Coordinates of C-alpha atoms and ligand atoms in Angstrom, one line a residue:
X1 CA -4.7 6.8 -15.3
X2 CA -3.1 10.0 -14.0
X3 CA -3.9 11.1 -11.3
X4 CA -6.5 13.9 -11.2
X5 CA -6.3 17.2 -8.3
X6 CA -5.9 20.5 -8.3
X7 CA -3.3 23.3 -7.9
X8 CA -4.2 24.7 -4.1
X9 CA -0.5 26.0 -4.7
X10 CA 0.5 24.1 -1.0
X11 CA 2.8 23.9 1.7
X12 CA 1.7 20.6 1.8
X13 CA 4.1 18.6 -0.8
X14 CA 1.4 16.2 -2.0
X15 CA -1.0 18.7 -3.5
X16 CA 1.8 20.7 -5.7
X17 CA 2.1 20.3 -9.4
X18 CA -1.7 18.0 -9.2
X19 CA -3.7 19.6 -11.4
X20 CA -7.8 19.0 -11.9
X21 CA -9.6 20.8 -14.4
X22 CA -13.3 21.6 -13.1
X23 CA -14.1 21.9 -9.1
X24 CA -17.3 19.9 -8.3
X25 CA -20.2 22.5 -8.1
X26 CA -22.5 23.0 -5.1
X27 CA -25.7 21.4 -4.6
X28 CA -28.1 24.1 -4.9
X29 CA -30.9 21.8 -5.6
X30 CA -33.7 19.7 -3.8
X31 CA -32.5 16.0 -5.0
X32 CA -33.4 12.3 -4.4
X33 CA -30.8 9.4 -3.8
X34 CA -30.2 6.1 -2.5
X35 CA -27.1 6.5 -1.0
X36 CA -26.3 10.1 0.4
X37 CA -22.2 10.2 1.8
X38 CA -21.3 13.2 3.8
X39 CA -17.5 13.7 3.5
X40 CA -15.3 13.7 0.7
X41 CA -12.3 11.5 2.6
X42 CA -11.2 8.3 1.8
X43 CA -14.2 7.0 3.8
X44 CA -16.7 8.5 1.7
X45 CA -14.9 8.1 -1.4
X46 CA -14.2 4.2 -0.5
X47 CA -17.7 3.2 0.5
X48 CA -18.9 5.5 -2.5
X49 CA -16.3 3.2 -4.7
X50 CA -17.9 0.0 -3.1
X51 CA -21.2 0.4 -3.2
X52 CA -20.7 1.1 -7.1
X53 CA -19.2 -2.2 -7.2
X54 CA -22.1 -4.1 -5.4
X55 CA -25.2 -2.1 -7.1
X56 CA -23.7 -0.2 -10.0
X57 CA -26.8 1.3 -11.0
X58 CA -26.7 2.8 -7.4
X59 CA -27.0 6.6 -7.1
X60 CA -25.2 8.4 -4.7
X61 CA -24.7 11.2 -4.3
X62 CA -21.3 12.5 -2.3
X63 CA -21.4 16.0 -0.5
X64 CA -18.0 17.7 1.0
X65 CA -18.1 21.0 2.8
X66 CA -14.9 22.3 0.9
X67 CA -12.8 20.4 -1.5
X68 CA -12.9 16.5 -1.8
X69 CA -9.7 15.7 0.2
X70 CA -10.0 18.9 2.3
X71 CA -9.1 16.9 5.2
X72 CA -6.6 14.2 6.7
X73 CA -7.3 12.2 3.4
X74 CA -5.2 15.2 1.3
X75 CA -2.5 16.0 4.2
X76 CA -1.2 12.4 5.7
X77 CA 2.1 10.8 5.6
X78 CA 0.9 8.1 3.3
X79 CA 1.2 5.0 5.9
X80 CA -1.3 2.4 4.4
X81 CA -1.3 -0.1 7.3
X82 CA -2.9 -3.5 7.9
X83 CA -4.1 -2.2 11.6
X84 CA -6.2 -0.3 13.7
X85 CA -5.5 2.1 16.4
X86 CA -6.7 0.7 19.9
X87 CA -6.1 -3.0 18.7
X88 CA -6.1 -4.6 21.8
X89 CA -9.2 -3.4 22.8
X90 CA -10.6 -5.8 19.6
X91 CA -9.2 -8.9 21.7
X92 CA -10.9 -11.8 23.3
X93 CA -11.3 -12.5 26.6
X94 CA -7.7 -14.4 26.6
X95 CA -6.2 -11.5 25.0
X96 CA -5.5 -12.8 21.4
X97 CA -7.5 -10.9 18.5
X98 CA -9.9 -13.5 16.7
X99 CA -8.2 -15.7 13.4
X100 CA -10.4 -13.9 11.2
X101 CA -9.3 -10.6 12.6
X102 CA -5.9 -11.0 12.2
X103 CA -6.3 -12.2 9.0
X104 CA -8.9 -9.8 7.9
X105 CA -5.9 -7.1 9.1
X106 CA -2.6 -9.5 7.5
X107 CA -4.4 -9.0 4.1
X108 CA -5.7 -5.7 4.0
X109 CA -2.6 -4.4 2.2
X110 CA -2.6 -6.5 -0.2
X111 CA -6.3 -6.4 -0.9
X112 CA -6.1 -2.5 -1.0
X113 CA -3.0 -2.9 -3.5
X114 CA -5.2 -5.3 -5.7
X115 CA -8.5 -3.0 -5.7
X116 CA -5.9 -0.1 -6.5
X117 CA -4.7 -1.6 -9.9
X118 CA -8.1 -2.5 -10.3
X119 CA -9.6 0.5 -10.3
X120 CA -5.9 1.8 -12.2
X121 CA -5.5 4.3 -9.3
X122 CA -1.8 5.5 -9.4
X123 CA -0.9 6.9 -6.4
X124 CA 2.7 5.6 -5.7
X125 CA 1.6 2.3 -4.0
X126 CA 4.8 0.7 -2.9
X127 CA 4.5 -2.5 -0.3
X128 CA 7.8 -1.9 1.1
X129 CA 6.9 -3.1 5.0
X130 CA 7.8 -1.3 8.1
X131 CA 10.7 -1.2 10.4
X132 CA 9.6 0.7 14.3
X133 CA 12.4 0.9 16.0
X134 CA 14.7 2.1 19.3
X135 CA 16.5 4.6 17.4
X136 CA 17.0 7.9 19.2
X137 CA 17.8 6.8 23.2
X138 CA 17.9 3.5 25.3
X139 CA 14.7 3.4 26.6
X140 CA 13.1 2.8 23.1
X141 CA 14.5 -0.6 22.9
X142 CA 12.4 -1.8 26.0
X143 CA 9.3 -0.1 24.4
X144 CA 10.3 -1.9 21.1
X145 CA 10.1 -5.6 22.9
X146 CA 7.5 -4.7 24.7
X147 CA 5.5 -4.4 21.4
X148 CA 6.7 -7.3 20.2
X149 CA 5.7 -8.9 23.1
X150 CA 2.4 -7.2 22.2
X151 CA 1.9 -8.5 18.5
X152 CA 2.9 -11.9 20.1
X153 CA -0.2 -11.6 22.4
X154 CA -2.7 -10.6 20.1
X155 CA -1.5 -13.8 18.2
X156 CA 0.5 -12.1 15.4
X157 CA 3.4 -14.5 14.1
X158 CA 6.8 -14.1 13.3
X159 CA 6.1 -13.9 9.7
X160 CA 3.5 -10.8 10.9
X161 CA 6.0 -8.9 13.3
X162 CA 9.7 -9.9 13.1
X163 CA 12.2 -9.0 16.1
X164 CA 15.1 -7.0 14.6
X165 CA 18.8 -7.3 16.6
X166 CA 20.4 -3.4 16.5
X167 CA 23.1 -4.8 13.5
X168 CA 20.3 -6.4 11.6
X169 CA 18.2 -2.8 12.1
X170 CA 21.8 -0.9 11.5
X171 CA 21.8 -2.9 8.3
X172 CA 18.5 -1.4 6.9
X173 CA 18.3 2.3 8.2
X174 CA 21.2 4.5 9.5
X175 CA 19.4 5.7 12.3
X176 CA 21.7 7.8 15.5
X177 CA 21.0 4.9 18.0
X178 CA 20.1 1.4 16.7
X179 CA 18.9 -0.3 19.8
X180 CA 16.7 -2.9 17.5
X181 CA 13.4 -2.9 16.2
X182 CA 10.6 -4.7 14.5
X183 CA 9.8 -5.3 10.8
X184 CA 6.5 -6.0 9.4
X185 CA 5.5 -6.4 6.1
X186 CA 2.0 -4.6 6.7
X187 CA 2.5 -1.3 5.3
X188 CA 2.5 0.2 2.0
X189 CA 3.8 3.6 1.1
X190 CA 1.1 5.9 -1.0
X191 CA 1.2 10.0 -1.7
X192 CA -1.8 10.3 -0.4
X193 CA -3.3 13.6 -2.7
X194 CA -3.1 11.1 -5.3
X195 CA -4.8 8.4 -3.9
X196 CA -7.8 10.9 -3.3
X197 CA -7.8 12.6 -6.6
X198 CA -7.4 9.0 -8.5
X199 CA -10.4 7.9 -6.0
X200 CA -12.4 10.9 -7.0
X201 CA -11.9 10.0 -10.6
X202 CA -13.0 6.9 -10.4
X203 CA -16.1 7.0 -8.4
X204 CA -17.2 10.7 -10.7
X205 CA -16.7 8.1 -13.7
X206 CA -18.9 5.5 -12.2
X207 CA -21.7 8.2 -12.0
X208 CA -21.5 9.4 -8.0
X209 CA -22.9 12.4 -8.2
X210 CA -20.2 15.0 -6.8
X211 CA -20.5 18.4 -5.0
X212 CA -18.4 20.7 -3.2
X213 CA -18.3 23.7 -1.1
X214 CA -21.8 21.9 -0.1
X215 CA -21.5 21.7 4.1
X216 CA -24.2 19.1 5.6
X217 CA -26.0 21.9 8.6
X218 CA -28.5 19.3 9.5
X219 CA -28.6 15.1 9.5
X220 CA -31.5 13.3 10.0
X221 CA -32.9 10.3 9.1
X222 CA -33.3 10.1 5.2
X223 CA -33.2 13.8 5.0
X224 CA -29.7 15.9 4.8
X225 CA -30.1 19.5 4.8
X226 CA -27.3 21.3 3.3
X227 CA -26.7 25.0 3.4
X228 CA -28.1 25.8 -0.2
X229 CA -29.8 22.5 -1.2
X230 CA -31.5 19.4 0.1
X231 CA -30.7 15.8 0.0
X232 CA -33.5 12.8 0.4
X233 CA -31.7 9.6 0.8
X234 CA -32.9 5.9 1.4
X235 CA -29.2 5.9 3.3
X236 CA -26.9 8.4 4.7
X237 CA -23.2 7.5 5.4
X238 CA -21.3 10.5 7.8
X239 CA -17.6 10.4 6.8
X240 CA -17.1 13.7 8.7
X241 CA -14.1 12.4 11.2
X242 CA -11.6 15.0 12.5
X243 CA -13.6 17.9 10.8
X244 CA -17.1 17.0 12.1
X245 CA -18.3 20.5 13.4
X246 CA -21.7 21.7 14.5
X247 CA -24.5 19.9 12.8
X248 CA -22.4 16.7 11.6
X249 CA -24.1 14.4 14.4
X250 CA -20.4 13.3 15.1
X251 CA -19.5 16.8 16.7
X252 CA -17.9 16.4 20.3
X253 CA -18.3 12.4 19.4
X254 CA -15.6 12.6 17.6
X255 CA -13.1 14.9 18.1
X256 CA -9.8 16.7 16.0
X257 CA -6.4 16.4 17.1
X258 CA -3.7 18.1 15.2
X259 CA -0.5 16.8 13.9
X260 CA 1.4 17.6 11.0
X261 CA 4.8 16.6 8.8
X262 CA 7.7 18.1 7.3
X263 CA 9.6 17.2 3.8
X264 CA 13.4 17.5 2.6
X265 CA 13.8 18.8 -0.7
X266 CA 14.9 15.4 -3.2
X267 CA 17.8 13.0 -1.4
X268 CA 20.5 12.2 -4.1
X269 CA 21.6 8.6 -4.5
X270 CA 24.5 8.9 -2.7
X271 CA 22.2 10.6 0.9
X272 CA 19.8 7.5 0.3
X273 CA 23.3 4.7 0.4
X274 CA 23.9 6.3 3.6
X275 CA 20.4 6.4 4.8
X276 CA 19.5 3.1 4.0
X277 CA 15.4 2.1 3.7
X278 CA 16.5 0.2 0.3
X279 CA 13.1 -1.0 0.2
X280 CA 11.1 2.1 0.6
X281 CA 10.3 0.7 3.7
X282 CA 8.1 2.8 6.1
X283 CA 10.4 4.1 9.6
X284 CA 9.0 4.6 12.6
X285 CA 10.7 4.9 15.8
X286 CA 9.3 3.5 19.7
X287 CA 8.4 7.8 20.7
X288 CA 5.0 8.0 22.3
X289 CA 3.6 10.7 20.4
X290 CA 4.5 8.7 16.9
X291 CA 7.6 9.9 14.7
X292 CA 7.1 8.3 11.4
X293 CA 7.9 8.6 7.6
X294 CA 8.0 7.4 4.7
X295 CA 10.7 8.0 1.5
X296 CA 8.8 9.2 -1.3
X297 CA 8.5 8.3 -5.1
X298 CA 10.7 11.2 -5.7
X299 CA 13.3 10.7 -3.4
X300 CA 12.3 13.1 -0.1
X301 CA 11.9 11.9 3.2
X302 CA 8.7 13.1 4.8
X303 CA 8.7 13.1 8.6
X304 CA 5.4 13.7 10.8
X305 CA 5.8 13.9 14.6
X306 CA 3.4 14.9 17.4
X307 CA 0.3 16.2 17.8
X308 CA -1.5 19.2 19.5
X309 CA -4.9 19.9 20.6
X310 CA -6.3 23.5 19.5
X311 CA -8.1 26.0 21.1
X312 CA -11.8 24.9 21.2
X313 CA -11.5 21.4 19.9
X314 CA -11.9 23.0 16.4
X315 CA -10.2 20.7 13.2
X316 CA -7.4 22.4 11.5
X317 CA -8.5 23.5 8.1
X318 CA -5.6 25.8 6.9
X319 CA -2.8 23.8 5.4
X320 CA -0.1 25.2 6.8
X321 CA 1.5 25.0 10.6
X322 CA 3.0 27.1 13.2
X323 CA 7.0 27.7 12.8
X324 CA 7.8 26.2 16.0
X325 CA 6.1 23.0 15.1
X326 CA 7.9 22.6 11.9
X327 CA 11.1 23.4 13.6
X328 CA 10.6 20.8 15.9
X329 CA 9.6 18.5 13.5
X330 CA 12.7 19.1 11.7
X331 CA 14.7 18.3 14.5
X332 CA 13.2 15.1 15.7
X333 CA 14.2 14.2 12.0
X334 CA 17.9 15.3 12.6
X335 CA 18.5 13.7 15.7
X336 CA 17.1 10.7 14.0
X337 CA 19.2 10.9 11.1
X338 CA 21.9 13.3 11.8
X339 CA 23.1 12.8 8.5
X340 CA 21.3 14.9 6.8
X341 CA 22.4 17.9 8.6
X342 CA 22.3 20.4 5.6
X343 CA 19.4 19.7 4.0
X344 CA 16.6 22.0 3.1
X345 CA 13.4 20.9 4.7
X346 CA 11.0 22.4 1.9
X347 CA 7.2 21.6 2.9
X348 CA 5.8 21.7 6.4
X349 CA 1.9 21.7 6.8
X350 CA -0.6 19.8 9.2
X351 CA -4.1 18.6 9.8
X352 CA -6.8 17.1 12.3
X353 CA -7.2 13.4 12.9
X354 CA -10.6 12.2 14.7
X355 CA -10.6 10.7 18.1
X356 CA -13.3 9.1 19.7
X357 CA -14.3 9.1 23.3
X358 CA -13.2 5.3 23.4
X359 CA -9.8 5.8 21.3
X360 CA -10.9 3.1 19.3
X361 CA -12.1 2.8 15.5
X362 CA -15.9 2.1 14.8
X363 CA -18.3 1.3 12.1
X364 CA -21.8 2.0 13.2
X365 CA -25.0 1.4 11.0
X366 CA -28.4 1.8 12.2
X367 CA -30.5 -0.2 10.5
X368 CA -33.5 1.6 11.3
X369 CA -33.1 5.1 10.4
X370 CA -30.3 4.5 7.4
X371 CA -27.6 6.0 9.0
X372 CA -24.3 4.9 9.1
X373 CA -20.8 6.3 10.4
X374 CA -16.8 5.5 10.0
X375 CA -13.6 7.0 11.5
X376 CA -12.0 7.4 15.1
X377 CA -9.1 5.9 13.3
X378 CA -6.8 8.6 15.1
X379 CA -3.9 8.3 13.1
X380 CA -4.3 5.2 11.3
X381 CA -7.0 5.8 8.8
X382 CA -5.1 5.5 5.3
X383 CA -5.7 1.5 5.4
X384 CA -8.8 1.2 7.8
X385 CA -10.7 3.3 5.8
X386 CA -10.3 1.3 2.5
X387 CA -11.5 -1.7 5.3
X388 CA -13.9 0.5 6.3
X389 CA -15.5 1.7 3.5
X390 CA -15.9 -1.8 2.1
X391 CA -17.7 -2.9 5.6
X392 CA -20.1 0.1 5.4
X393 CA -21.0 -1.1 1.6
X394 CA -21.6 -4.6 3.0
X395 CA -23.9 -3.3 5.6
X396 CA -25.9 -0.6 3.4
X397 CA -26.6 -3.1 0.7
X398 CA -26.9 -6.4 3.0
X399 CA -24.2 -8.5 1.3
X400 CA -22.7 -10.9 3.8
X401 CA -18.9 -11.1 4.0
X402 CA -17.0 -11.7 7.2
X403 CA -15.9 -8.2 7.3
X404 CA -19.1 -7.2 8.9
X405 CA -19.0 -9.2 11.9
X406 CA -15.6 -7.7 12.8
X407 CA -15.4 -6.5 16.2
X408 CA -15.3 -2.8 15.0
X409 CA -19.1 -2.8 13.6
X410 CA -21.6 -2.2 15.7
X411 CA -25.5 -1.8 14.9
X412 CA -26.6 0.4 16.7
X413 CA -27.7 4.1 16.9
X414 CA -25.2 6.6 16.2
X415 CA -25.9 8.7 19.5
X416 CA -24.6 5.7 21.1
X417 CA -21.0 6.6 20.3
X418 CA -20.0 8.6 23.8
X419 CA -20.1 12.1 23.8
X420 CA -16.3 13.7 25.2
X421 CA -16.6 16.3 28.1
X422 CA -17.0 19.7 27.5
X423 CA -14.1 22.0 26.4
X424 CA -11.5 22.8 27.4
X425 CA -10.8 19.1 29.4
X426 CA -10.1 17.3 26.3
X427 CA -7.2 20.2 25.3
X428 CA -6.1 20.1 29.0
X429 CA -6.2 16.5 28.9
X430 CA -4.4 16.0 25.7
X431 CA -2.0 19.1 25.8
X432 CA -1.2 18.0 29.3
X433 CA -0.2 14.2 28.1
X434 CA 2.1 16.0 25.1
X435 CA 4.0 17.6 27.9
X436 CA 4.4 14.4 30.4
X437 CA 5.7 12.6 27.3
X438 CA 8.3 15.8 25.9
X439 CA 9.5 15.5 29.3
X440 CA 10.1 11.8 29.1
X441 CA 11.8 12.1 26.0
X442 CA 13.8 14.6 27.4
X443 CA 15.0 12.8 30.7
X444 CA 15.7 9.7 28.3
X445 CA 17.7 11.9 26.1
X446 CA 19.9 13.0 28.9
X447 CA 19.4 10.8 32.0
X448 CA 18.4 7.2 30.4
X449 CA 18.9 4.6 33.1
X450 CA 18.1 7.2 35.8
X451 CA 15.5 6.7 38.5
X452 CA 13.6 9.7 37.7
X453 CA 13.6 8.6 34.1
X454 CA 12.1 4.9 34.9
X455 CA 9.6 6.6 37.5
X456 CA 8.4 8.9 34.7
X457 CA 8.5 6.1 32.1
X458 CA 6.0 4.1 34.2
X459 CA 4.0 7.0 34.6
X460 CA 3.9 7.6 30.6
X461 CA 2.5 3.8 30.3
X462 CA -0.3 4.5 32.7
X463 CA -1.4 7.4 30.5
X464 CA -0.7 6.0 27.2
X465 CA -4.3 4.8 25.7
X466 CA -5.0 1.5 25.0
Ligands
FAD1 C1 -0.7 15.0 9.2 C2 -1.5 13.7 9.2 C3 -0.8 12.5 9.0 C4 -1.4 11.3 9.0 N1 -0.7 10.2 8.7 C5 -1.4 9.0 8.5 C6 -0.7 7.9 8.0 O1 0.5 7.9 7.6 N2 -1.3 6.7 8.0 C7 -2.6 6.6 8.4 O2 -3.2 5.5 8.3 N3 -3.3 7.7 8.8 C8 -2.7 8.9 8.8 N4 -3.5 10.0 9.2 C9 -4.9 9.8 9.4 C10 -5.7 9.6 8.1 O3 -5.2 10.6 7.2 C11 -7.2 9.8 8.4 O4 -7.5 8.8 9.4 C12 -8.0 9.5 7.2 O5 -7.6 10.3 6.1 C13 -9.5 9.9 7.5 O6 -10.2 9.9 6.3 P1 -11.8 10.3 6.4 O7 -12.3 10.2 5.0 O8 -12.5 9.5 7.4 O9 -11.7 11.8 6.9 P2 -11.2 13.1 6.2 O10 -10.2 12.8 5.2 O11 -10.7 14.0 7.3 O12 -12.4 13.8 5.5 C14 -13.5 14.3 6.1 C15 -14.2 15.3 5.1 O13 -15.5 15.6 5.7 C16 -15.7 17.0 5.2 N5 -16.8 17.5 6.0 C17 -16.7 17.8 7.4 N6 -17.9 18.2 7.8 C18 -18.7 18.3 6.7 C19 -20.1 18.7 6.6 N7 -20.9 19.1 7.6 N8 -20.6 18.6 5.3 C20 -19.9 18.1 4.3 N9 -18.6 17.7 4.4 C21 -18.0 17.8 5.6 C22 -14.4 17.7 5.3 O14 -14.3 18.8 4.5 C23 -13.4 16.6 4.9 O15 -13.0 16.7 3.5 C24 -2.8 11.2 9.2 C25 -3.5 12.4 9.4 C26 -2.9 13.6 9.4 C27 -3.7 14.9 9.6

């Protein structure tokens, strides 16, 4: 199947040259459903996809405020990952994750590859693995083994994470400063547009009944009051995340950070031989505020590094990003790859992931009322939302899998997730954290191994969540 979109002539690269040919309409109707999904994201789409699967005379019908794949599902850097954000807070008391957890997480690429090719999605899907590494200054290469030493905890195997020496890391990516690293084979590469508009496709042809430009005002149980129709549902699933605004009962529960990613024009052969990632492996490297990319089908690199917090706690719903952001982005990619000093950087744009007040992932479903809720993946969501989705279809049609009694779900009332404090402490508190770790970057940049550089370094793991 080609993949299905639409032209929203964008600085972000995945969205250009995807064409769709009809926009969903609005609901302007009073209408009756089983399953009523707020959110046209990979959540929504996802549990919309497996509930069809489990009941396929089902009806559901799927609402999105703008476009399907208006939010962090059209704009990411394509990262499918076999893990969640916050992972240690899913261990034991011992501090090991559960044998069905890891191994619920070891396969999920693998079973999202599988359900891809199924469903004949194409949306580049490459399992090329990961390398993280200590590639820009000294200090990474203690944060690196300290994440092994991490994985090792939570009971993850060689096989899972893999300790790179600097030659062996030098010998798969010509980053400035090979200090070693970690491989894991637990990511795949997607474009993520794709995987959204091939979603779409597929869950439109199964008979989910689609609507756009339709924003949910008003949630309650087994009614969902739109702002020019009505929805009765049996079931209502929120897939709102890092654009839940007023009326989505997840405002202020979860809330939208910004981050964002630049792309070099095409890489001939001869750049990638010097660059390395022969395996379209996924790069990131050990900076607190995540510096990661991925090589594309076509031959770019896309970069995404650090986030901001805006004004408000509103999501980011224009495409594109400040200048200074893309120049900065552009830079942490040069001074990881200094090679490519030349280039023309040719799309920069940005979006809102959704944080929680516990920094930690969650599916919720109250059984009594019919609700049901995904997300506060942060800025792991590509991956835990194909888990995710599957574990909300589980719960909304009863079928027992193991994947329900992961330490993620919770039944419970959605007003249970913890409201965050009123703005503007969350920007203060986030924007403030941005700065303490620029500054570490910058003393380890240009005074590694000082005293001031350790102190602030201990500081920085204090602060870091989870
Ligand atoms: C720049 C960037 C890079 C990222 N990179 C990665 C990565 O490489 N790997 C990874 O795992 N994760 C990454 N993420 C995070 C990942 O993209 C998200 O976690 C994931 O896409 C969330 O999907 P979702 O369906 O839950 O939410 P979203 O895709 O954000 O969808 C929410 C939808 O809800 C709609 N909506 C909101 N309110 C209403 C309402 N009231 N009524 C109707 N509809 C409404 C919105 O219009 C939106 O379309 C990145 C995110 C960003 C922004």
């Amino acid at each position: 199947m080609t993949a299905p979109g639409r032209d929203f002539a964008s600085p972000a690269l995945w969205w250009d040259g995807i064409t769709r040919s009809a926009p969903e309409p609005p609901l302007e109707t009073e209408t009756t459903c089983q399953y009523a999904i707020v959110g046209g994201g990979y959540t929504g789409l996802w549990t919309a996809y497996f509930l069809k699967q489990r009941q396929p005379q089902a009806d559901i019908v799927l609402v999105d405020a703008q476009q399907i794949g208006h939010g962090a599902s059209g704009r990411n850097g394509g990262w499918l990952m076999g893990s969640l954000e916050g992972l240690s807070t899913f261990a034991n008391a011992d501090g090991t994750l559960a044998e069905p957890v890891r191994r619920t997480l070891n396969q999920l690429v693998t079973d999202a590859g599988k359900a891809l090719s199924e469903a004949n999605i194409d949306c580049d899907f490459y399992h090329g693995g990961c390398l993280m590494a200590a590639a820009r200054f000294d200090a990474q290469t203690d944060r690196a083994r300290a994440a092994l030493e991490h994985f090792r905890r939570l009971g993850f195997s060689d096989e899972d994470y893999q300790w790179l020496s600097p030659q062996r890391l030098k010998e798969r990516v010509s980053v400035a400063k090979p200090g070693g690293g970690i491989y894991t084979p637990h990511v795949a590469r997607v474009q993520p547009a794709k995987l959204v508009a091939g979603l779409t496709t597929v869950v439109k042809a199964l008979g989910v009944r689609l609507f756009e430009h339709t924003r949910a005002n008003n949630l309650s149980p087994g009614r969902v009051t739109c702002d020019r129709g009505i929805i009765h549902a049996d079931h209502i699933v929120i897939a709102t995340e890092g654009y839940s605004e007023h009326g989505s009962p997840l405002h202020r529960r979860i809330v939208p950070v910004q981050t964002g990613m630049v792309a070099t024009e095409p890489l001939s052969a001869s750049q990638w031989d010097e660059l390395g990632l022969h395996q379209r492996e996924t790069f990131a490297d050990f900076s607190r505020a995540a510096t990661y990319l991925q090589r594309t089908a076509d031959n770019r690199l896309v970069v995404g590094a650090r986030g901001h917090y805006q004004l408000g706690g509103l999501p980011q719903h224009s495409l594109s990003d400040d200048d200074a952001l893309r120049r900065h982005r552009e830079k942490v990619a040069l001074s990881l790859f200094p090679q490519l000093r030349g280039v023309t950087f040719t799309h920069s744009w940005g979006g809102s992931v959704g944080v929680s007040r516990a920094w930690q992932p969650h599916v919720i479903h109250d059984r009594a009322t019919g609700m049901a809720t995904a997300g506060g993946y942060v800025g792991e969501g590509v991956g835990a939302s194909f888990l995710f989705g599957q574990t909300l279809a589980d719960l909304l049609t009863n079928t027992p899998s193991e994947r329900i009694h992961m330490p993620w779900v919770a039944c419970r009332e959605i007003a249970a997730l913890k409201k965050w404090e009123p703005e503007p402490i969350p920007r203060w508190g986030f924007n403030t954290l941005m700065s303490i770790f620029r500054f570490e970057e910058w003393l380890a940049s240009r005074y590694g191994g000082s005293l001031a550089s350790a102190l602030v370094a201990k500081l920085c793991d204090r602060l870091t969540p989870h």
